[in-house]
PDB file of C-alpha atoms in Angstrom:
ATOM      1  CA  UNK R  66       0.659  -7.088  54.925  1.00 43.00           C
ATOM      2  CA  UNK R  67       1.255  -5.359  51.550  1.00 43.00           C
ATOM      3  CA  UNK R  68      -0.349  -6.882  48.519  1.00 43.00           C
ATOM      4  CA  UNK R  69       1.497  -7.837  45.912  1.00 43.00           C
ATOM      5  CA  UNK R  70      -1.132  -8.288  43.305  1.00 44.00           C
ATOM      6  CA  UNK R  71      -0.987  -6.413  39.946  1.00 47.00           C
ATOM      7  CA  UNK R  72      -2.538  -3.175  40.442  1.00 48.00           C
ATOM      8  CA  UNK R  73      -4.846  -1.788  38.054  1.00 49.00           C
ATOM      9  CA  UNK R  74      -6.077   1.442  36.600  1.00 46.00           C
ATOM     10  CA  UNK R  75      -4.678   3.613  33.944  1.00 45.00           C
ATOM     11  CA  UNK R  76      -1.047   4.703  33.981  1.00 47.00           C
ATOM     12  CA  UNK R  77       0.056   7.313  32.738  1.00 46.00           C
ATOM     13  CA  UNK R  78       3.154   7.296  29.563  1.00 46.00           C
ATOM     14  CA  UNK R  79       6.219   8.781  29.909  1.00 50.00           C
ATOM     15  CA  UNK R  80       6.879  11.669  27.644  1.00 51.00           C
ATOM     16  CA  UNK R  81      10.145  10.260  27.398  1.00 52.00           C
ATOM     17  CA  UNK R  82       9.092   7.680  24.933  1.00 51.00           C
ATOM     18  CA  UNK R  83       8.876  10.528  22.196  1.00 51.00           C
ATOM     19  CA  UNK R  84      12.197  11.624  22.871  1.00 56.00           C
ATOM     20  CA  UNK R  85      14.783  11.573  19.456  1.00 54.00           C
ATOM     21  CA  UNK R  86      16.685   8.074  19.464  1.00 60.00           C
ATOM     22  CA  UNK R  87      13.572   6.282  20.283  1.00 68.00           C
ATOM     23  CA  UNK R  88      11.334   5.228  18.066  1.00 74.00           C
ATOM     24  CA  UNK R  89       7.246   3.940  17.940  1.00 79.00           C
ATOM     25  CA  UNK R  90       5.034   1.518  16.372  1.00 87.00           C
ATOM     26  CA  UNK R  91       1.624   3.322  15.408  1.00 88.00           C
ATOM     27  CA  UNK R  92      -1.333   1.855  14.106  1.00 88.00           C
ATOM     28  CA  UNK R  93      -4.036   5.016  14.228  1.00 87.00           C
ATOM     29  CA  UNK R  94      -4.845   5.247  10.942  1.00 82.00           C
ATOM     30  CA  UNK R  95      -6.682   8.366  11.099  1.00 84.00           C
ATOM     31  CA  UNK R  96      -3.550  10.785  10.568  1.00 80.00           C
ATOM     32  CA  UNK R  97      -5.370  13.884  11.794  1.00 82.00           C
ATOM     33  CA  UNK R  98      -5.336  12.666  15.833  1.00 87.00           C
ATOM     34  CA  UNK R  99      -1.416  12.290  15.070  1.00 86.00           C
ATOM     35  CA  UNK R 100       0.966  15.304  15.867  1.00 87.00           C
ATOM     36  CA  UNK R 101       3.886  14.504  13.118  1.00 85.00           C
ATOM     37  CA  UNK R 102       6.465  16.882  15.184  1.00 83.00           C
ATOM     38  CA  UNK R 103       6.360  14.859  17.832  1.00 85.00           C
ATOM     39  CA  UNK R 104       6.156  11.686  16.304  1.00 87.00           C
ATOM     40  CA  UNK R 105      10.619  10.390  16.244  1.00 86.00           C
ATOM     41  CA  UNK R 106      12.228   9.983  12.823  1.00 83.00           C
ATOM     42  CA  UNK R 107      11.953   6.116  12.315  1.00 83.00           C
ATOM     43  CA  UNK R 108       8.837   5.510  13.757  1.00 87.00           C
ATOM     44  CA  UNK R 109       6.670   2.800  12.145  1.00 86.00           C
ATOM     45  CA  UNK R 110       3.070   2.890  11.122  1.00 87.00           C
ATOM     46  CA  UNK R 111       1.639  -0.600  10.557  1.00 86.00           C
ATOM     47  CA  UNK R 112      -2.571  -0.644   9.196  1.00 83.00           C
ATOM     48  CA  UNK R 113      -3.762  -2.968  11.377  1.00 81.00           C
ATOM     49  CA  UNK R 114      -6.102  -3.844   9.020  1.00 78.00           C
ATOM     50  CA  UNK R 115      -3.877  -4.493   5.609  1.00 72.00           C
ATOM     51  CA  UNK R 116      -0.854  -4.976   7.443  1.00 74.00           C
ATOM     52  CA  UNK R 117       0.833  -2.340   5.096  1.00 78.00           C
ATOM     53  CA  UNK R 118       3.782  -0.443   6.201  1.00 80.00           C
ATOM     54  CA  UNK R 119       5.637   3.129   6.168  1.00 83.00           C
ATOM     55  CA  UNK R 120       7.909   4.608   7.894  1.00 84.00           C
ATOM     56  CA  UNK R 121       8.984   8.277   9.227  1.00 85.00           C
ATOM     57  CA  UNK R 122      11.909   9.795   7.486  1.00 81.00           C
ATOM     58  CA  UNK R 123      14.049  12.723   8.575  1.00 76.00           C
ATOM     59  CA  UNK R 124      12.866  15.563   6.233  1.00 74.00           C
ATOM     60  CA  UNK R 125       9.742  14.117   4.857  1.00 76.00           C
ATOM     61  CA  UNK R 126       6.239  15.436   5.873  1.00 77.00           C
ATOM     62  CA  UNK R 127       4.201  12.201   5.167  1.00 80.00           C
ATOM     63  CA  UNK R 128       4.643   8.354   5.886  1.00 83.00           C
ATOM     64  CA  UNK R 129       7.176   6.274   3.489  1.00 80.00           C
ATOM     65  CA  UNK R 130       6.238   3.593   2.154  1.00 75.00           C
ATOM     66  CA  UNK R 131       7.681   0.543   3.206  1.00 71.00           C
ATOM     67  CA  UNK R 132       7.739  -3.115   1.533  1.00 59.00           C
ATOM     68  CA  UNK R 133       9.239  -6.658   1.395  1.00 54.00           C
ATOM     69  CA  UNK R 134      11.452  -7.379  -1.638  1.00 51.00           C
ATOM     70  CA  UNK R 135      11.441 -11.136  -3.237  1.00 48.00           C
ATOM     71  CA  UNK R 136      14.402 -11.496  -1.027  1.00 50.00           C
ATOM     72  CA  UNK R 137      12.998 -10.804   2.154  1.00 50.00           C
ATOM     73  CA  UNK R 138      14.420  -7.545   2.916  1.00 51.00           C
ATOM     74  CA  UNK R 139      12.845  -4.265   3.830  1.00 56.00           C
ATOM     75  CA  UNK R 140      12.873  -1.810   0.352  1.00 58.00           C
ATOM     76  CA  UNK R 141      11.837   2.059   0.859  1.00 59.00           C
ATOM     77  CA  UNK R 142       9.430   3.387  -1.564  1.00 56.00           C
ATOM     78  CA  UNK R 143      11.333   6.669  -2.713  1.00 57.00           C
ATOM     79  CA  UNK R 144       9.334   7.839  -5.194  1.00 59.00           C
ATOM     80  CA  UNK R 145       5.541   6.702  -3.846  1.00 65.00           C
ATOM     81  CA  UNK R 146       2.655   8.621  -4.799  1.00 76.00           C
ATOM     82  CA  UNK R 147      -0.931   7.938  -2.920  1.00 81.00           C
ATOM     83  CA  UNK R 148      -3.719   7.905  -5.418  1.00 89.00           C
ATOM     84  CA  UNK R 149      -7.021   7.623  -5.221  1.00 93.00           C
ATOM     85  CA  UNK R 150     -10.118   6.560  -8.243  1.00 96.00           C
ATOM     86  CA  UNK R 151     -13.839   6.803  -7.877  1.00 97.00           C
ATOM     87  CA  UNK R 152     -15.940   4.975  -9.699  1.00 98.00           C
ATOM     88  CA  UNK R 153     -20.018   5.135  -9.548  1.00 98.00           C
ATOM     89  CA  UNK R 154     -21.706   2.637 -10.525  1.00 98.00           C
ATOM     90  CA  UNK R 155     -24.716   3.523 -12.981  1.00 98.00           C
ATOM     91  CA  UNK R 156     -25.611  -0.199 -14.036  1.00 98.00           C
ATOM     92  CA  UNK R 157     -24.404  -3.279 -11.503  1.00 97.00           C
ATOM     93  CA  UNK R 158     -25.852  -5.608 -14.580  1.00 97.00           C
ATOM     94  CA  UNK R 159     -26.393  -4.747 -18.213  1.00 97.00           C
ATOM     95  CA  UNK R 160     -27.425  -8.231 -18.858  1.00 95.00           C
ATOM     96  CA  UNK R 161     -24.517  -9.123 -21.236  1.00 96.00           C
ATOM     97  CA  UNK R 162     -21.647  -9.857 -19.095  1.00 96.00           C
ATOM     98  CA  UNK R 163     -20.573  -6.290 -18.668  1.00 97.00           C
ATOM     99  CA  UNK R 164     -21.820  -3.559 -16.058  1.00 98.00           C
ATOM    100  CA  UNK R 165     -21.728   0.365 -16.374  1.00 98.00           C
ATOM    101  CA  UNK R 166     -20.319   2.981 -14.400  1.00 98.00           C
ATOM    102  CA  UNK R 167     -18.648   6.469 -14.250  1.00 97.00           C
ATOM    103  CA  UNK R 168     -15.048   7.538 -13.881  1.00 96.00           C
ATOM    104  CA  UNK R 169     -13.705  10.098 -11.357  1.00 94.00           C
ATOM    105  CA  UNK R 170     -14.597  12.643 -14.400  1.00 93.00           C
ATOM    106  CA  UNK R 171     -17.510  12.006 -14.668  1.00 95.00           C
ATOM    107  CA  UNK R 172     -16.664   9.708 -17.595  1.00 96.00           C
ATOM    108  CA  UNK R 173     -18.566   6.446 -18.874  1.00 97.00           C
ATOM    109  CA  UNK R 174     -16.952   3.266 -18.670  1.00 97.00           C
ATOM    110  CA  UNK R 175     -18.268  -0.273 -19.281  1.00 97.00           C
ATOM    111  CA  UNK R 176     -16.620  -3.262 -17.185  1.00 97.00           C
ATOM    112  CA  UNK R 177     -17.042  -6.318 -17.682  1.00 96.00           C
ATOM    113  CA  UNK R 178     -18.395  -9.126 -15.053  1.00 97.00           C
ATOM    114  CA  UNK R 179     -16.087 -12.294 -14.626  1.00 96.00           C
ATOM    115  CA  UNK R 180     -18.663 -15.224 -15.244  1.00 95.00           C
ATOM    116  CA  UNK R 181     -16.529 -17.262 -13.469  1.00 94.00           C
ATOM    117  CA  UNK R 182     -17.659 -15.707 -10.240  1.00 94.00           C
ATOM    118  CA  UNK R 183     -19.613 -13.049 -11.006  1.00 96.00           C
ATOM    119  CA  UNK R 184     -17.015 -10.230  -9.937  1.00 97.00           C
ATOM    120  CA  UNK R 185     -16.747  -6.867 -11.335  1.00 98.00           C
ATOM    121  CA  UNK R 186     -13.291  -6.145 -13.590  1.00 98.00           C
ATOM    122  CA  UNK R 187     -11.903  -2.347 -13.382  1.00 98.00           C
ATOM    123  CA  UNK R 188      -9.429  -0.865 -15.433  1.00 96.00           C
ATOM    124  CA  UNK R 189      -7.913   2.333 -13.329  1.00 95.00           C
ATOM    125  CA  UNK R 190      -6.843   5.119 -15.256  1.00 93.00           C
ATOM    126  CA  UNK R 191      -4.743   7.201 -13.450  1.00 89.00           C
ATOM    127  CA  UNK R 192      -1.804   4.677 -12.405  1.00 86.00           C
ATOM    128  CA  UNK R 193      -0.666   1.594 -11.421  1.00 87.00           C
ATOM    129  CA  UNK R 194      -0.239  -0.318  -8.149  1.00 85.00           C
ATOM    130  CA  UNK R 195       2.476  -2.752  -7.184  1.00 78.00           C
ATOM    131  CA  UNK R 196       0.972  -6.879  -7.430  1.00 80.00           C
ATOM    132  CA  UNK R 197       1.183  -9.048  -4.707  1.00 79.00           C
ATOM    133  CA  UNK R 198       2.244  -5.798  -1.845  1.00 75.00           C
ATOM    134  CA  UNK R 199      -1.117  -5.566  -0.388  1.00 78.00           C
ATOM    135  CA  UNK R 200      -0.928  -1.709  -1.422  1.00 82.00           C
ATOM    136  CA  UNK R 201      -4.357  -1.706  -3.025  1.00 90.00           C
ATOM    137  CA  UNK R 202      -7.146  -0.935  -0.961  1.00 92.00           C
ATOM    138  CA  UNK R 203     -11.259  -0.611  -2.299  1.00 95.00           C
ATOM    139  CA  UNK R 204     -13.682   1.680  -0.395  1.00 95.00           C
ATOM    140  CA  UNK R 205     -17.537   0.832  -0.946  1.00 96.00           C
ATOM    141  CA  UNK R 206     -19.791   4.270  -0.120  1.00 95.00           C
ATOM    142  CA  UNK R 207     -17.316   5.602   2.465  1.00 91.00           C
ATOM    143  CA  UNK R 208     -17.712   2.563   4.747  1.00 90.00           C
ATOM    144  CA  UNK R 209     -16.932  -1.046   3.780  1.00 90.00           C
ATOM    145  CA  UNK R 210     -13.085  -1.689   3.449  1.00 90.00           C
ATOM    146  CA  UNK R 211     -11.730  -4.505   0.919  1.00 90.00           C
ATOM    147  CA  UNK R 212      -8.206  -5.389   0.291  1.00 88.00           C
ATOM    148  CA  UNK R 213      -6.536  -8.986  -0.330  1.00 88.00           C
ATOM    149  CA  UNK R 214      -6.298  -9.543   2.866  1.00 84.00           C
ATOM    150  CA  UNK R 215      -9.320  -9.055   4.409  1.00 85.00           C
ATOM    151  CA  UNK R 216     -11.397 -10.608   0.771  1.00 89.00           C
ATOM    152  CA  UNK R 217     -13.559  -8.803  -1.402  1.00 92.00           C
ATOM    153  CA  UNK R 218     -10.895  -8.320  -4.438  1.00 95.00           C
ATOM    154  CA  UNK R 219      -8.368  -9.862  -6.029  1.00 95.00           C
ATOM    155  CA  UNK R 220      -5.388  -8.662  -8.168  1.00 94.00           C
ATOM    156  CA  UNK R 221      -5.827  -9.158 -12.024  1.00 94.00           C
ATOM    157  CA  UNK R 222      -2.552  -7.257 -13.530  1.00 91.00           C
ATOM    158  CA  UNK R 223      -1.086  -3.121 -12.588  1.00 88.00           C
ATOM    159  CA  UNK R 224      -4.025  -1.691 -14.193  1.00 92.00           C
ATOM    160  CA  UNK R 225      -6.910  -3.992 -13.300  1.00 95.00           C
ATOM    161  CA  UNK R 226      -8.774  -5.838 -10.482  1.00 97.00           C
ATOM    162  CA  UNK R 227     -11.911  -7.345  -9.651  1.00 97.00           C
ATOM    163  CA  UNK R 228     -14.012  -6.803  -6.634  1.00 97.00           C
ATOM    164  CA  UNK R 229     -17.808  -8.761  -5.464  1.00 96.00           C
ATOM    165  CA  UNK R 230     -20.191  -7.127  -7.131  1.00 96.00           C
ATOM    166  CA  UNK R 231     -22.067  -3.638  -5.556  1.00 96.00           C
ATOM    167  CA  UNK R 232     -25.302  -2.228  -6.262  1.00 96.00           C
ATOM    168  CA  UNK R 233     -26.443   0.363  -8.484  1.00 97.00           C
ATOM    169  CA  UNK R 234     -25.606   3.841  -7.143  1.00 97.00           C
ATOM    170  CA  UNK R 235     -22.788   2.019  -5.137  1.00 97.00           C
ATOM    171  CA  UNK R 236     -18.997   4.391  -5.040  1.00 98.00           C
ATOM    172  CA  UNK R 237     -15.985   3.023  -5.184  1.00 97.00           C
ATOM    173  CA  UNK R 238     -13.355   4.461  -4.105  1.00 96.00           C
ATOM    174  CA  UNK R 239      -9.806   2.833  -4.919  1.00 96.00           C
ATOM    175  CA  UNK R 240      -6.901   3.730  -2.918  1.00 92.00           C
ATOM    176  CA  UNK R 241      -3.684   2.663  -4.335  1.00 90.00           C
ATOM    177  CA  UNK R 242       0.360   3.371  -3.946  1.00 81.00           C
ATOM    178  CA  UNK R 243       1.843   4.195  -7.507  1.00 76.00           C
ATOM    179  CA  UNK R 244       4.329   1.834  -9.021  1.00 59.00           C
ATOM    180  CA  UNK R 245       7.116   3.324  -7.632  1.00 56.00           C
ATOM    181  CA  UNK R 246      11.598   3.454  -7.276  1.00 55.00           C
ATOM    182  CA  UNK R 247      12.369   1.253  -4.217  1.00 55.00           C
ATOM    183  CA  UNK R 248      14.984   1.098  -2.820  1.00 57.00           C
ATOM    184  CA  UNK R 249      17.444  -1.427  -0.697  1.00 56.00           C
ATOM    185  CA  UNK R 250      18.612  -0.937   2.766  1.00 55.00           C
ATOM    186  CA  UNK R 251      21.314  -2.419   1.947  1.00 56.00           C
ATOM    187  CA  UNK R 252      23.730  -2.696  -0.894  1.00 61.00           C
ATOM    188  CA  UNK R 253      22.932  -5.736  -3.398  1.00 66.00           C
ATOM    189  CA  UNK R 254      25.324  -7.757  -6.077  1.00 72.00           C
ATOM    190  CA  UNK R 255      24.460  -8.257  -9.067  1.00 74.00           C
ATOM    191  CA  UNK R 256      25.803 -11.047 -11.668  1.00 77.00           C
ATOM    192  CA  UNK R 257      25.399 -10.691 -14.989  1.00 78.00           C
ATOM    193  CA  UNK R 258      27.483  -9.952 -18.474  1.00 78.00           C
ATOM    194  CA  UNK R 259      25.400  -6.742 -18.822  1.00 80.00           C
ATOM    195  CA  UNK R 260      24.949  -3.854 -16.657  1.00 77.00           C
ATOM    196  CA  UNK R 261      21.836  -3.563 -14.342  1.00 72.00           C
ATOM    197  CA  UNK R 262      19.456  -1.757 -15.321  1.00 64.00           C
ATOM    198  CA  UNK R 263      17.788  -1.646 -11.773  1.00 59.00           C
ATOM    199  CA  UNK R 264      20.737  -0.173 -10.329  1.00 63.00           C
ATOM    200  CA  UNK R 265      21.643   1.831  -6.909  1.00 62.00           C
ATOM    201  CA  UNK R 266      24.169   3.606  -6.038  1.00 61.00           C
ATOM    202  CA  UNK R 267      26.415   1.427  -3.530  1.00 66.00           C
ATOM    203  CA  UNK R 268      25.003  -1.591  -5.731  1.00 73.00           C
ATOM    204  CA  UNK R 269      28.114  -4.299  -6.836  1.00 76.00           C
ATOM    205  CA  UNK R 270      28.141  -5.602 -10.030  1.00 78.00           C
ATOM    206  CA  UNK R 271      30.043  -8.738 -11.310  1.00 76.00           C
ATOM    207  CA  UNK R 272      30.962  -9.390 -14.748  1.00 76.00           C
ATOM    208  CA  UNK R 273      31.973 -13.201 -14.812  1.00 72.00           C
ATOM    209  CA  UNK R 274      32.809 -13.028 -18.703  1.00 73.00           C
ATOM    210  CA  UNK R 275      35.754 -10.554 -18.148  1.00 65.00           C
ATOM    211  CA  UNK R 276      38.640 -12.255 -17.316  1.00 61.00           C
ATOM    212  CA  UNK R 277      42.011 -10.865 -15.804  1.00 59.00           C
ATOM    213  CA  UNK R 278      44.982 -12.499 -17.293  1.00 57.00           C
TER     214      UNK R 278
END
């Protein structure tokens, strides 16, 4: 009698599933074992370790950046920009509340230690991240990941953020998503006497004070 148990061993995937019209969900996050000509328009890339997401757009040669607005629907970053800091530290403790380390020039800088739990405050130089979008991610000597998410930092304002304290000779390496033009999917309505200054085209706007006799 035939089984009919699941069988096992590998199977093989269609190359169908690349084909334009459908779309993925990738989570690699090393982009070199990806071949982006194959990959479909549309296809999303989740980190499956910060949860952060981006999207494949006809035309563009890199992932899109992709976020939750304060009303719960999707916004595309257009204007994102991928930056990266390094900081070494040259003193994890100058014994006065404040540590020392060097800039991604080569610079001196002095941070300061929260005494309210010891963490180390950085002030990046080179842009600004978006708060509370989990697009801020801290690299410790090429190896130990920290984001909100997963603990280790936490979110002081666009230019600053505090992380548990390293060791002397420690790098740290902040990855971040410059503030950045999103945009709607779909078209919003706004209500005010003034115009928007946040506007899109394909936006409505509704001035209550005007009144059509």
């Amino acid at each position: 009698m035939e089984s009919l148990g699941t069988n096992r061993g590998v199977r093989k995937v269609s190359e169908k599933i690349t084909e334009q019209g459908r779309t993925l969900i990738i989570t690699e996050t090393n982009n070199d074992k990806l071949n982006w000509g194959l990959i479909p328009d549309g296809t999303l890339h989740v980190d499956p370790v910060t949860g952060a997401m981006s999207v494949k757009l006809f035309g563009e040669s890199t992932w899109v950046p992709v976020m939750i607005g304060g009303s719960g629907a999707l916004e595309i970053a257009k204007d994102a920009i991928l930056k990266y800091e390094v900081f070494t530290i040259t003193n994890a403790d100058n014994q006065d509340g404040t540590f020392s380390y060097t800039n991604t020039k080569g610079e001196e800088r002095t941070g300061y230690i929260d005494p309210a739990d010891g963490w180390m405050v950085f002030d990046l130089e080179e842009g600004t991240y978006v708060l509370n979008r989990n697009k801020l991610e801290i690299i410790v000597d090429d190896v130990m990941h920290r984001s909100v998410v997963s603990g280790g930092i936490r979110e002081i304002d666009e230019e600053r953020f505090a992380m548990v304290p390293v060791k002397t000779g420690s790098e740290v390496t902040v990855k971040f998503i410059q503030n950045f033009d999103a945009g709607s999917l779909y078209p919003r309505l706004f209500i005010s006497e003034t115009e928007p200054i946040a506007k899109e085209y394909g936006d409505l706007w509704m001035d209550l004070s005007e009144v059509i006799q």
